[in-house]
Structure formats: structure tokens, C-alpha cells
């Protein structure tokens, strides 16, 4: 980044954050990504996963694209959607134990 007399814009900061998040999602264990998802929504316990996922489902489809994001998880969902081309297991990230009930998020 070139030096400037002005602070970085929100867009510049968020672009760097998004890149960092995508790199992390690319290599992080699935369980860590789930824990992060729970944490950014204010959850503490692993059981919070199902509640947060169900709040983000826009329908019962198993497609990742059907998850609606909130302000808290929009960057994470975008990172998951971007990296799911390389990590196929992310396509079913929001499916709890293969169950259709907990299919999607964001």
C-alpha cells in the first residue's frame, strides 16, 4: 500500500481482512471455522451451532448459496463461498451430521 497522509478507508481495511479470512478458511480445520462462526454471533458453546445455522437458513435447500448472511458473518460466508471451489467439504459446511435440517447459513 502506498504511503498516504490519510488513514486507510473502511473498504481498504475490509479488503485486507477478507483476504486474511479467505486464507484462513482455506487451511483451517472445519471445527475451527464452526467455532469462529459461533463466536462471531456471540455464542459460546458448540451446541449453539444448530441455533445459529437455523436462524440463517432462507429455505430447506442444501445449497450454500441459499444461506442468508447477517452483518456479523457476511465476510466469513463470502470466504467460505470463495474457497469452497478448493475445499469441497465447505459445500456442506452448514449441514449438521448430513441432516437437511441444518443445511445452510450466513
PDB file of C-alpha atoms in Angstrom:
ATOM      1  CA  UNK A   1       0.000   0.000   0.000  1.00  0.00           C
ATOM      2  CA  UNK A   2       1.345   3.427  -0.872  1.00  0.00           C
ATOM      3  CA  UNK A   3       2.009   5.845   1.930  1.00  0.00           C
ATOM      4  CA  UNK A   4      -0.666   8.441   2.412  1.00  0.00           C
ATOM      5  CA  UNK A   5      -1.401  11.262   4.779  1.00  0.00           C
ATOM      6  CA  UNK A   6      -4.858   9.790   5.251  1.00  0.00           C
ATOM      7  CA  UNK A   7      -5.806   6.686   7.216  1.00  0.00           C
ATOM      8  CA  UNK A   8      -6.917   3.679   5.244  1.00  0.00           C
ATOM      9  CA  UNK A   9     -10.562   3.594   4.226  1.00  0.00           C
ATOM     10  CA  UNK A  10     -13.007   1.061   5.592  1.00  0.00           C
ATOM     11  CA  UNK A  11     -13.007  -0.590   2.168  1.00  0.00           C
ATOM     12  CA  UNK A  12      -9.215  -0.986   2.245  1.00  0.00           C
ATOM     13  CA  UNK A  13      -9.273  -2.440   5.737  1.00  0.00           C
ATOM     14  CA  UNK A  14     -12.137  -4.798   4.876  1.00  0.00           C
ATOM     15  CA  UNK A  15     -10.408  -5.912   1.684  1.00  0.00           C
ATOM     16  CA  UNK A  16      -7.321  -6.879   3.679  1.00  0.00           C
ATOM     17  CA  UNK A  17      -9.488  -8.593   6.293  1.00  0.00           C
ATOM     18  CA  UNK A  18     -11.372 -10.524   3.599  1.00  0.00           C
ATOM     19  CA  UNK A  19      -8.117 -11.750   2.080  1.00  0.00           C
ATOM     20  CA  UNK A  20      -6.827 -12.807   5.502  1.00  0.00           C
ATOM     21  CA  UNK A  21     -10.112 -14.569   6.247  1.00  0.00           C
ATOM     22  CA  UNK A  22     -10.097 -16.429   2.910  1.00  0.00           C
ATOM     23  CA  UNK A  23      -6.528 -17.602   3.520  1.00  0.00           C
ATOM     24  CA  UNK A  24      -7.510 -18.796   6.978  1.00  0.00           C
ATOM     25  CA  UNK A  25     -10.654 -20.597   5.744  1.00  0.00           C
ATOM     26  CA  UNK A  26      -8.565 -22.296   3.066  1.00  0.00           C
ATOM     27  CA  UNK A  27      -6.419 -24.063   5.652  1.00  0.00           C
ATOM     28  CA  UNK A  28      -8.286 -24.022   8.974  1.00  0.00           C
ATOM     29  CA  UNK A  29      -9.843 -27.198  10.344  1.00  0.00           C
ATOM     30  CA  UNK A  30     -13.608 -27.300   9.761  1.00  0.00           C
ATOM     31  CA  UNK A  31     -14.213 -27.404  13.506  1.00  0.00           C
ATOM     32  CA  UNK A  32     -12.250 -24.152  13.950  1.00  0.00           C
ATOM     33  CA  UNK A  33     -14.327 -22.471  11.239  1.00  0.00           C
ATOM     34  CA  UNK A  34     -17.513 -23.602  13.005  1.00  0.00           C
ATOM     35  CA  UNK A  35     -16.195 -22.329  16.334  1.00  0.00           C
ATOM     36  CA  UNK A  36     -15.385 -18.970  14.733  1.00  0.00           C
ATOM     37  CA  UNK A  37     -18.886 -18.817  13.234  1.00  0.00           C
ATOM     38  CA  UNK A  38     -20.371 -19.430  16.685  1.00  0.00           C
ATOM     39  CA  UNK A  39     -18.080 -16.863  18.307  1.00  0.00           C
ATOM     40  CA  UNK A  40     -18.809 -14.026  15.865  1.00  0.00           C
ATOM     41  CA  UNK A  41     -22.507 -14.483  16.605  1.00  0.00           C
ATOM     42  CA  UNK A  42     -21.925 -14.234  20.347  1.00  0.00           C
ATOM     43  CA  UNK A  43     -22.176 -17.942  21.004  1.00  0.00           C
ATOM     44  CA  UNK A  44     -20.048 -19.824  23.467  1.00  0.00           C
ATOM     45  CA  UNK A  45     -20.997 -23.486  23.284  1.00  0.00           C
ATOM     46  CA  UNK A  46     -20.660 -25.939  20.376  1.00  0.00           C
ATOM     47  CA  UNK A  47     -24.400 -26.635  20.684  1.00  0.00           C
ATOM     48  CA  UNK A  48     -25.048 -23.018  19.645  1.00  0.00           C
ATOM     49  CA  UNK A  49     -24.104 -24.080  16.093  1.00  0.00           C
ATOM     50  CA  UNK A  50     -27.521 -25.540  15.259  1.00  0.00           C
ATOM     51  CA  UNK A  51     -29.388 -22.490  16.547  1.00  0.00           C
ATOM     52  CA  UNK A  52     -27.262 -20.012  14.605  1.00  0.00           C
ATOM     53  CA  UNK A  53     -27.424 -22.065  11.414  1.00  0.00           C
ATOM     54  CA  UNK A  54     -31.208 -22.386  11.597  1.00  0.00           C
ATOM     55  CA  UNK A  55     -31.505 -18.601  12.026  1.00  0.00           C
ATOM     56  CA  UNK A  56     -29.625 -18.102   8.769  1.00  0.00           C
ATOM     57  CA  UNK A  57     -31.474 -20.619   6.615  1.00  0.00           C
ATOM     58  CA  UNK A  58     -33.518 -18.993   3.895  1.00  0.00           C
ATOM     59  CA  UNK A  59     -35.058 -22.315   2.851  1.00  0.00           C
ATOM     60  CA  UNK A  60     -34.501 -26.044   3.242  1.00  0.00           C
ATOM     61  CA  UNK A  61     -32.178 -26.309   0.238  1.00  0.00           C
ATOM     62  CA  UNK A  62     -28.772 -27.875   0.733  1.00  0.00           C
ATOM     63  CA  UNK A  63     -27.100 -25.296  -1.490  1.00  0.00           C
ATOM     64  CA  UNK A  64     -24.593 -23.000   0.219  1.00  0.00           C
ATOM     65  CA  UNK A  65     -25.932 -20.114  -1.835  1.00  0.00           C
ATOM     66  CA  UNK A  66     -29.305 -20.289  -0.044  1.00  0.00           C
ATOM     67  CA  UNK A  67     -27.823 -19.166   3.266  1.00  0.00           C
ATOM     68  CA  UNK A  68     -28.543 -15.572   4.089  1.00  0.00           C
ATOM     69  CA  UNK A  69     -25.821 -13.644   5.823  1.00  0.00           C
ATOM     70  CA  UNK A  70     -26.006 -11.157   8.624  1.00  0.00           C
ATOM     71  CA  UNK A  71     -23.642  -8.305   9.354  1.00  0.00           C
ATOM     72  CA  UNK A  72     -21.639 -10.488  11.752  1.00  0.00           C
ATOM     73  CA  UNK A  73     -20.928 -13.321   9.340  1.00  0.00           C
ATOM     74  CA  UNK A  74     -21.062 -11.782   5.859  1.00  0.00           C
ATOM     75  CA  UNK A  75     -17.239 -11.786   5.439  1.00  0.00           C
ATOM     76  CA  UNK A  76     -16.984 -15.368   6.706  1.00  0.00           C
ATOM     77  CA  UNK A  77     -19.716 -16.626   4.393  1.00  0.00           C
ATOM     78  CA  UNK A  78     -18.069 -14.883   1.465  1.00  0.00           C
ATOM     79  CA  UNK A  79     -14.741 -16.502   2.384  1.00  0.00           C
ATOM     80  CA  UNK A  80     -16.414 -19.925   2.564  1.00  0.00           C
ATOM     81  CA  UNK A  81     -18.121 -19.415  -0.796  1.00  0.00           C
ATOM     82  CA  UNK A  82     -14.854 -18.258  -2.360  1.00  0.00           C
ATOM     83  CA  UNK A  83     -12.784 -21.156  -1.068  1.00  0.00           C
ATOM     84  CA  UNK A  84     -15.340 -23.947  -1.489  1.00  0.00           C
ATOM     85  CA  UNK A  85     -14.026 -24.410  -5.031  1.00  0.00           C
ATOM     86  CA  UNK A  86     -10.796 -25.686  -3.498  1.00  0.00           C
ATOM     87  CA  UNK A  87     -12.184 -27.256  -0.323  1.00  0.00           C
ATOM     88  CA  UNK A  88     -15.156 -29.330  -1.402  1.00  0.00           C
ATOM     89  CA  UNK A  89     -16.070 -30.138   2.217  1.00  0.00           C
ATOM     90  CA  UNK A  90     -17.103 -26.493   2.629  1.00  0.00           C
ATOM     91  CA  UNK A  91     -20.040 -27.050   0.248  1.00  0.00           C
ATOM     92  CA  UNK A  92     -21.719 -28.997   3.045  1.00  0.00           C
ATOM     93  CA  UNK A  93     -20.364 -26.788   5.837  1.00  0.00           C
ATOM     94  CA  UNK A  94     -23.793 -25.874   7.150  1.00  0.00           C
ATOM     95  CA  UNK A  95     -25.169 -29.409   7.110  1.00  0.00           C
ATOM     96  CA  UNK A  96     -25.173 -30.874  10.605  1.00  0.00           C
ATOM     97  CA  UNK A  97     -24.390 -34.595  10.548  1.00  0.00           C
ATOM     98  CA  UNK A  98     -25.679 -34.855   6.988  1.00  0.00           C
ATOM     99  CA  UNK A  99     -29.080 -33.660   8.123  1.00  0.00           C
ATOM    100  CA  UNK A 100     -31.142 -31.447   5.844  1.00  0.00           C
ATOM    101  CA  UNK A 101     -32.451 -29.690   8.936  1.00  0.00           C
ATOM    102  CA  UNK A 102     -29.254 -27.679   9.397  1.00  0.00           C
ATOM    103  CA  UNK A 103     -28.245 -27.112   5.819  1.00  0.00           C
ATOM    104  CA  UNK A 104     -27.126 -23.535   5.445  1.00  0.00           C
ATOM    105  CA  UNK A 105     -26.028 -20.266   6.983  1.00  0.00           C
ATOM    106  CA  UNK A 106     -24.767 -16.764   6.841  1.00  0.00           C
TER     107      UNK A 106
END
